[in-house]
Short mmCIF file of C-alpha atoms in Angstrom, two decimals:
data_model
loop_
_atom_site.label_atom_id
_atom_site.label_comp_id
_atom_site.label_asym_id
_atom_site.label_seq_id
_atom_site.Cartn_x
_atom_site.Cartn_y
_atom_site.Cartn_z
CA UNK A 1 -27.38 8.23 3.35
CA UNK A 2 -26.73 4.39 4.98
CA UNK A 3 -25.75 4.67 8.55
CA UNK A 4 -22.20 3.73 8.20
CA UNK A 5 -21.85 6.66 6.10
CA UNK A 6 -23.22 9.08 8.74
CA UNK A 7 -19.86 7.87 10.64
CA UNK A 8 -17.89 9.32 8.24
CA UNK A 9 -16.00 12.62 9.09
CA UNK A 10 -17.74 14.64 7.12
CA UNK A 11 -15.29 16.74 4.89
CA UNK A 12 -14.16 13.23 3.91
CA UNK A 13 -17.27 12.12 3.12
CA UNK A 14 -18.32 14.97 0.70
CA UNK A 15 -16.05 14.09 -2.12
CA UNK A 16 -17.39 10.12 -1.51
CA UNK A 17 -21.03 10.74 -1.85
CA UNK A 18 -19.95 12.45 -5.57
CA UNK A 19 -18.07 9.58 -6.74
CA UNK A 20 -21.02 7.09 -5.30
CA UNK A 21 -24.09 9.52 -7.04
CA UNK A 22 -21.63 9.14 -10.28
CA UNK A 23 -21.14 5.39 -9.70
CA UNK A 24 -24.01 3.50 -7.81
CA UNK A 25 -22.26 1.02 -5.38
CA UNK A 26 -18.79 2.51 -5.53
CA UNK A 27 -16.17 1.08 -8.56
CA UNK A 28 -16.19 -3.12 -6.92
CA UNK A 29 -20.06 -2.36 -7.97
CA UNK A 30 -18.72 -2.55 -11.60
CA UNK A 31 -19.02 -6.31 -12.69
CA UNK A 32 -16.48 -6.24 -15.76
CA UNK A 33 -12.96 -6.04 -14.75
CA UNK A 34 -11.86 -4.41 -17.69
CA UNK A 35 -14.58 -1.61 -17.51
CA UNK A 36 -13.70 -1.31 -13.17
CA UNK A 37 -9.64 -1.09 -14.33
CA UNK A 38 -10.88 1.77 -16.86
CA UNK A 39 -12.75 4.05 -14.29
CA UNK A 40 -10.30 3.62 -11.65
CA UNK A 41 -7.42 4.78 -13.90
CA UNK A 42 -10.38 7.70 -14.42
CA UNK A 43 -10.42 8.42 -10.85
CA UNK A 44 -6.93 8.21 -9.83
CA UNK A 45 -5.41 10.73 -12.41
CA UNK A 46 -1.96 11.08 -12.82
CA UNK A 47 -0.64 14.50 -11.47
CA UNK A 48 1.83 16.69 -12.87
CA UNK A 49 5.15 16.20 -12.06
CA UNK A 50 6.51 17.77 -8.68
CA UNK A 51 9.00 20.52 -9.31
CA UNK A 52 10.98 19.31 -6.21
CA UNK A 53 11.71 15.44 -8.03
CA UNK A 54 13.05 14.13 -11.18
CA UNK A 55 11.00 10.83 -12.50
CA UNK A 56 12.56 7.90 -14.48
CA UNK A 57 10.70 5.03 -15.88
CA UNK A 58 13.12 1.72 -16.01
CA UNK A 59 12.58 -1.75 -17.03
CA UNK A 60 14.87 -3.99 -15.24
CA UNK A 61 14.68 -7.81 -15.46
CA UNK A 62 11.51 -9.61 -13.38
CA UNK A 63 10.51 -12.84 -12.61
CA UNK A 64 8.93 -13.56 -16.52
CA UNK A 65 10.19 -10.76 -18.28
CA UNK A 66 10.83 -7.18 -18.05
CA UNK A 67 9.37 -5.29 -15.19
CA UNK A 68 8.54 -1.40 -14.77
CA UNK A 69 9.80 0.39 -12.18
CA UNK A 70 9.68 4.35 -11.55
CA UNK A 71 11.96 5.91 -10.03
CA UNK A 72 11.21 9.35 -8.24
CA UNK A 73 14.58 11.11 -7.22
CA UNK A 74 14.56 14.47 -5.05
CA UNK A 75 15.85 17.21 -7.09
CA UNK A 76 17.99 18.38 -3.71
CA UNK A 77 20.15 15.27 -3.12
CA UNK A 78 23.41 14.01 -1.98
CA UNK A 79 24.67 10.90 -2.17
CA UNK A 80 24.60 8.02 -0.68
CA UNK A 81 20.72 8.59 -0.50
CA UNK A 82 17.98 6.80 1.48
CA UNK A 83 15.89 4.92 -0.71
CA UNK A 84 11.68 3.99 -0.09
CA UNK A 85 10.76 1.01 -2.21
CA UNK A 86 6.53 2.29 -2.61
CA UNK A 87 3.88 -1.03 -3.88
CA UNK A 88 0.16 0.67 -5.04
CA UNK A 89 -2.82 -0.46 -4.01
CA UNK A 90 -5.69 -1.81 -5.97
CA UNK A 91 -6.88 -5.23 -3.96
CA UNK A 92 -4.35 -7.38 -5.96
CA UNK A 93 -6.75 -6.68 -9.06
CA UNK A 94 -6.36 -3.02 -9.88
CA UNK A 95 -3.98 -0.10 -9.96
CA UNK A 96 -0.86 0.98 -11.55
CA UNK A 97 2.54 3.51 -10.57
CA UNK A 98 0.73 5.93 -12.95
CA UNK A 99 -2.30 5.82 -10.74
CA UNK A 100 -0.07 6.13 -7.77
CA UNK A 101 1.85 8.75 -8.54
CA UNK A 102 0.53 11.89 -6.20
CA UNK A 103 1.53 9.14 -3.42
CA UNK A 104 5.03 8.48 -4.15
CA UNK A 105 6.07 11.88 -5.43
CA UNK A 106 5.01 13.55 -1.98
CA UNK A 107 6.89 10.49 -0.48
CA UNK A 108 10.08 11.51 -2.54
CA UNK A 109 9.17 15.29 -1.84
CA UNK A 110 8.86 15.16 1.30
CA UNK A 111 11.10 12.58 2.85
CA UNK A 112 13.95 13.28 0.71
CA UNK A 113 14.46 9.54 0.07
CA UNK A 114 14.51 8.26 -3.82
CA UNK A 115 11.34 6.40 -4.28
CA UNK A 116 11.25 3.00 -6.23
CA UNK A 117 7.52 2.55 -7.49
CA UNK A 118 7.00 -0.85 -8.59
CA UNK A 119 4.94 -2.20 -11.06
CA UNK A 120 3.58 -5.90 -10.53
CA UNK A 121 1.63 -8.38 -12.10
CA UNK A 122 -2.70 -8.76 -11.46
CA UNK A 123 -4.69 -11.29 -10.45
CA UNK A 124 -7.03 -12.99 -11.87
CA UNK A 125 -4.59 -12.76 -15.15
CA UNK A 126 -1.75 -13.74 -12.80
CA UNK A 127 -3.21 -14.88 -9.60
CA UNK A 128 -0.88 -15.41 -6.14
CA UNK A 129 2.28 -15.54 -6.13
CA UNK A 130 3.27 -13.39 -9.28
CA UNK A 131 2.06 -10.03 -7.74
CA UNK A 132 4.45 -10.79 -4.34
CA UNK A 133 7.16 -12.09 -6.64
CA UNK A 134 7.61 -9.19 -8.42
CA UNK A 135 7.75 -7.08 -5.61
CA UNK A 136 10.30 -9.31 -4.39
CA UNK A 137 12.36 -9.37 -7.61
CA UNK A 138 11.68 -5.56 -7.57
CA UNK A 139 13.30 -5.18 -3.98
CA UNK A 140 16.26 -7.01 -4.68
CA UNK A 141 17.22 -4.77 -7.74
CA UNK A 142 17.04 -2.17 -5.63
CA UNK A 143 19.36 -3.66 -3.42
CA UNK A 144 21.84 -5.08 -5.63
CA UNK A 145 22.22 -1.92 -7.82
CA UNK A 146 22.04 0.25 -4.71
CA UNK A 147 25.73 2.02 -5.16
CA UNK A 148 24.96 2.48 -8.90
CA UNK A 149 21.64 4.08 -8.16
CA UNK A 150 23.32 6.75 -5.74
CA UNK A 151 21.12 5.28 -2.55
CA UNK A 152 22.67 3.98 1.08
CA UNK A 153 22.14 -0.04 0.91
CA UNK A 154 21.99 0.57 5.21
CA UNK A 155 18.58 2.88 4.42
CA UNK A 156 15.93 1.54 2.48
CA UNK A 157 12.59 0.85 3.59
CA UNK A 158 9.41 0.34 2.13
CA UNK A 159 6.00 1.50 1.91
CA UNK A 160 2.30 0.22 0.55
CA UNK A 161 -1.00 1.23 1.00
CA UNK A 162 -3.90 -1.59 0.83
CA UNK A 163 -2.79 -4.16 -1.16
CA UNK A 164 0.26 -2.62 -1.42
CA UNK A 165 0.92 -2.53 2.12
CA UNK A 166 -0.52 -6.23 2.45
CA UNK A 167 2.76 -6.85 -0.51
CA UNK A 168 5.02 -4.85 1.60
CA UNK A 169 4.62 -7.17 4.71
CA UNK A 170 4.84 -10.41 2.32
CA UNK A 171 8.58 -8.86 0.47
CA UNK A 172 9.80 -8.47 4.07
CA UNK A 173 8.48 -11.75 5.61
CA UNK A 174 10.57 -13.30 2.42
CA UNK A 175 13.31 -11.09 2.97
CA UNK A 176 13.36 -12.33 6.60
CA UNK A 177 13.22 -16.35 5.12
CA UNK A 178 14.69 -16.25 2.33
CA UNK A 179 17.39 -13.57 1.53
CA UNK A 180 19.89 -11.10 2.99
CA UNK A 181 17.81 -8.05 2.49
CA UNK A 182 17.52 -5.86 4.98
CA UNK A 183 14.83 -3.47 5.02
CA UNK A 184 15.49 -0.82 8.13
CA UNK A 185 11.30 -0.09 8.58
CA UNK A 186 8.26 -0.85 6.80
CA UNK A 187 5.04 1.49 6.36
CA UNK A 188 2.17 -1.17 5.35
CA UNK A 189 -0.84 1.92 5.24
CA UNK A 190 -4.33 -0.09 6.15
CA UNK A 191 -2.55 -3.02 4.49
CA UNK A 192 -4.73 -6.10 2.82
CA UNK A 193 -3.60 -8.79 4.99
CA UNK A 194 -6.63 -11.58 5.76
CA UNK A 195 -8.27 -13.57 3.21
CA UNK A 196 -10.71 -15.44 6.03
CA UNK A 197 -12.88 -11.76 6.57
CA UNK A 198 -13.97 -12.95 10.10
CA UNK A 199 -13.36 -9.80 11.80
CA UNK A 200 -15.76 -7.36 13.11
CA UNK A 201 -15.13 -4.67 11.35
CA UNK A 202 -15.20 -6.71 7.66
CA UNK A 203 -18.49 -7.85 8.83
CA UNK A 204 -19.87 -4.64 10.10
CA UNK A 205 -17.92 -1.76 7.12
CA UNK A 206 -20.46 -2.92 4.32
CA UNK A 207 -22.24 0.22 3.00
CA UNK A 208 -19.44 2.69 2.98
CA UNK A 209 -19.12 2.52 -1.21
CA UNK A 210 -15.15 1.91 -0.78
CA UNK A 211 -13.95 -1.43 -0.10
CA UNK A 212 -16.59 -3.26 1.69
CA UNK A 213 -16.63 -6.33 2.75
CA UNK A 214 -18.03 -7.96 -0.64
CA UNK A 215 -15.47 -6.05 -2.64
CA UNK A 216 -12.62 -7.50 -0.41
CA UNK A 217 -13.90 -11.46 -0.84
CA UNK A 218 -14.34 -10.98 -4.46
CA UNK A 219 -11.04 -9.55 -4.74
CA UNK A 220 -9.08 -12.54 -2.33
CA UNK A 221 -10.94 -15.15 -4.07
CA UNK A 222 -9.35 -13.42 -7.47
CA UNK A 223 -6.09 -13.36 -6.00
CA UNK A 224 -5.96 -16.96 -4.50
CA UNK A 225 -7.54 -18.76 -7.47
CA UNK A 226 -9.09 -20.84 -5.72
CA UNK A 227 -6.06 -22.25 -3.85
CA UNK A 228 -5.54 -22.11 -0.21
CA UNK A 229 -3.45 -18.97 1.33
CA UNK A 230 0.03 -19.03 2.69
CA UNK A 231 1.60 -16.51 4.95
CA UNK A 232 3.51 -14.86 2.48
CA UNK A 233 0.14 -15.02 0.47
CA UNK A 234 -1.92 -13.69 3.36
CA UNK A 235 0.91 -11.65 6.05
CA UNK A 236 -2.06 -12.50 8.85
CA UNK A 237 -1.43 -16.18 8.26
CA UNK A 238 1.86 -15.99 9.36
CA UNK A 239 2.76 -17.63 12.46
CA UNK A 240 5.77 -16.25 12.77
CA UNK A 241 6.29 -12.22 13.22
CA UNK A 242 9.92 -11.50 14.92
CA UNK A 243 12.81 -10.47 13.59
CA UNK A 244 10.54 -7.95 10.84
CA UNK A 245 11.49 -4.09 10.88
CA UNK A 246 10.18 -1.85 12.64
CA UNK A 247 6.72 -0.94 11.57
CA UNK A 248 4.39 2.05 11.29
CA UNK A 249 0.73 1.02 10.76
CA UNK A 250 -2.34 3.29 9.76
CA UNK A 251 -5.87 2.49 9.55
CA UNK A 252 -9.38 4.26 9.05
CA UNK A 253 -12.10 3.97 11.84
CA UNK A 254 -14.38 2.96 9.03
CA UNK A 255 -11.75 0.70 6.68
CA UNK A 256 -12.90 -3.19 6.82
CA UNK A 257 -9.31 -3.83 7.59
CA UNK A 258 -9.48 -1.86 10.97
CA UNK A 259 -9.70 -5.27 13.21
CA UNK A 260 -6.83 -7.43 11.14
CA UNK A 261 -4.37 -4.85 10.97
CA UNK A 262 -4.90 -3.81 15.04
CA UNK A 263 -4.66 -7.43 15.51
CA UNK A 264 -1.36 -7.75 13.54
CA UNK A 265 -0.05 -4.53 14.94
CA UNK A 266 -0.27 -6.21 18.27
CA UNK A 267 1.19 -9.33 17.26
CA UNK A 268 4.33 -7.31 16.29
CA UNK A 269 4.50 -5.90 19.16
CA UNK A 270 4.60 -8.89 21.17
CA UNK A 271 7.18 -10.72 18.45
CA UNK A 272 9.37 -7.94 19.85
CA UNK A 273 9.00 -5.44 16.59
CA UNK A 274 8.38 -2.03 17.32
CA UNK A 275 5.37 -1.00 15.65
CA UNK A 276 3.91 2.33 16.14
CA UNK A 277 -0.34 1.81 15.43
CA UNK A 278 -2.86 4.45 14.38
CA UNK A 279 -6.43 4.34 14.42
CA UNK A 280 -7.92 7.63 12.63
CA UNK A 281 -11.70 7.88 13.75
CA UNK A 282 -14.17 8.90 11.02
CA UNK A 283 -11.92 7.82 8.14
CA UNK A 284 -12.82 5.02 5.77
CA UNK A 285 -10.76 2.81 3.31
CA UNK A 286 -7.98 5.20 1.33
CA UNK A 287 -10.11 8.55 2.52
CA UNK A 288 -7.06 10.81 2.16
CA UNK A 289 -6.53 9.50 -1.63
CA UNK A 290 -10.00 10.00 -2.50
CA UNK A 291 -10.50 13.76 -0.16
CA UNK A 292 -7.11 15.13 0.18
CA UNK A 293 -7.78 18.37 1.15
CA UNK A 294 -9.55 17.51 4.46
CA UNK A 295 -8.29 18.32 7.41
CA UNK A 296 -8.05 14.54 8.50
CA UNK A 297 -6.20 13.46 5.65
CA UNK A 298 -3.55 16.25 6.03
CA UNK A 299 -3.43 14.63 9.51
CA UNK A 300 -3.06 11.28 8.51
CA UNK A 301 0.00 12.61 5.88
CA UNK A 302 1.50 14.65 8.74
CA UNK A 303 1.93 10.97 11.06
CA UNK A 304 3.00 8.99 8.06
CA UNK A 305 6.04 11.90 6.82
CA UNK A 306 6.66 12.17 10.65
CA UNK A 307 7.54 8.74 10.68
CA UNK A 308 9.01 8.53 7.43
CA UNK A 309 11.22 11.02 8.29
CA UNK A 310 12.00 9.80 11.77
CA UNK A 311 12.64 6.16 10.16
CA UNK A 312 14.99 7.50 7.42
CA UNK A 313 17.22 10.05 9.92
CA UNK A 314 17.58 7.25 12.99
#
């Protein structure tokens, strides 16, 4: 077992050392794309449906062409509902809503908010900006259909987890330049945010088998295509943090995004956004997705619907 692994908090580690004796390396160890896409849609299997929601799959008009977007709505509702627009992870490269689906039916389950997952184009097929684009285009539907789709215009926020959460901050940095949406808080969850990987912790989180530090270049460099990164392409880059909603932030002891998402966390704070920060110690890169019965990732859930919840009712 490498060192950084002996970090780990053990329940969470358990379930990793199975997928890493099934798959040498971890999944980024898997040179063909197309073969890496196919065990990751493997690994993240779609759940049966949650008694307590009601799914939908809609196409509504995107950027180039029709765009997916499912929509999980609390069986218990009244309207005008809040609504939680919810971008997967998957480094820009991987992923899907299907794949994500556990996530944003506890989301709608839990928080009674209607969840909008969206669906969004991959690099290196469609490299920066189609992937933040969508999620843009994605957002505004929401927004502009909001009284037809039974939701409260006043309480939508959004959530993303990795790359996900790195899209989340990019939709509201555009929102912020660009458009008069107004998200009331945003949850980006150990969010992809720094193509440079010249913090400590992407230098030092290089054996733990789930997103290490090669991984994360390979997957940037896909992303980018070779051209140079923008704030909207890279949230870090961003000079410019004030006037973003409030923010919850999580991130894993053990996730090479620790540093550049305590880093940004701070900057909000000092742009005068109120960001509430968590650092979980023995947890790695997506540990509750990958061990959700430990006791850490039920405490990791338990902050996140706290502040869900908290966002949604203030």
């Amino acid at each position: 077992m490498s060192v950084q692994r002996n970090r780990l908090d053990p329940e969470s580690r358990e379930p990793l050392e199975g997928l890493l004796q099934a798959i040498p390396g971890g999944f980024n160890a898997i040179e063909d794309l197309d073969k890496r896409r196919a065990v990751v849609g493997q690994l993240l299997v779609e759940p049966e449906l949650d008694q307590r929601v009601t799914m939908e799959d809609r196409l509504i008009p995107g950027p180039t062409g029709e765009q997916l977007v499912r929509i999980y709505r609390p069986v218990v509702n009244k309207e005008p509902m809040p609504a939680l627009i919810n971008i997967h992870g998957g480094g820009m490269v991987l992923g899907s809503v299907q794949g994500d689906a556990a996530t944003a039916q506890m989301l709608a389950a839990e928080s009674g908010a209607i969840v909008f997952s969206i669906d969004y184009r991959k690099a290196p097929e469609n490299p920066y900006p189609a992937a933040v684009n969508d999620c843009f285009s994605a957002s505004q539907w929401v927004f502009e259909n909001a009284k037809d789709l039974g939701i409260d215009a006043n309480n939508i926020g959004i959530y993303g987890g990795s790359a996900g959460g790195g899209l989340a901050l990019a939709v509201c940095l555009m929102a912020r330049d660009q458009s008069g949406m107004k998200f009331k808080y945003m949850m980006p969850i150990y969010p992809m945010i720094d193509d440079r990987n010249q913090t400590q912790s992407t230098h030092d989180v290089t054996e733990v088998g789930i997103w290490d530090r090669a991984g994360n270049i390979e997957a940037w460099g896909l992303y980018l295509g070779g051209e140079p990164a923008d704030g909207y392409a890279a949230p870090a880059r961003m000079e410019d943090l004030a006037n973003l909603p409030p923010a919850y932030i999580d991130v894993g002891e053990m996730d090479a995004f620790r540093d550049e998402d305590a880093e940004f966390a701070l900057r909000l704070i000092k742009a005068g956004v109120p960001c509430e920060f968590r650092i979980y110690p023995g947890a790695y890169h997506a540990s509750e997705v990958f061990a959700p019965e430990a006791a850490l990732s039920r405490r990791i859930w338990a902050g996140r619907l706290e502040a869900l919840r908290r966002f949604i009712a203030s």
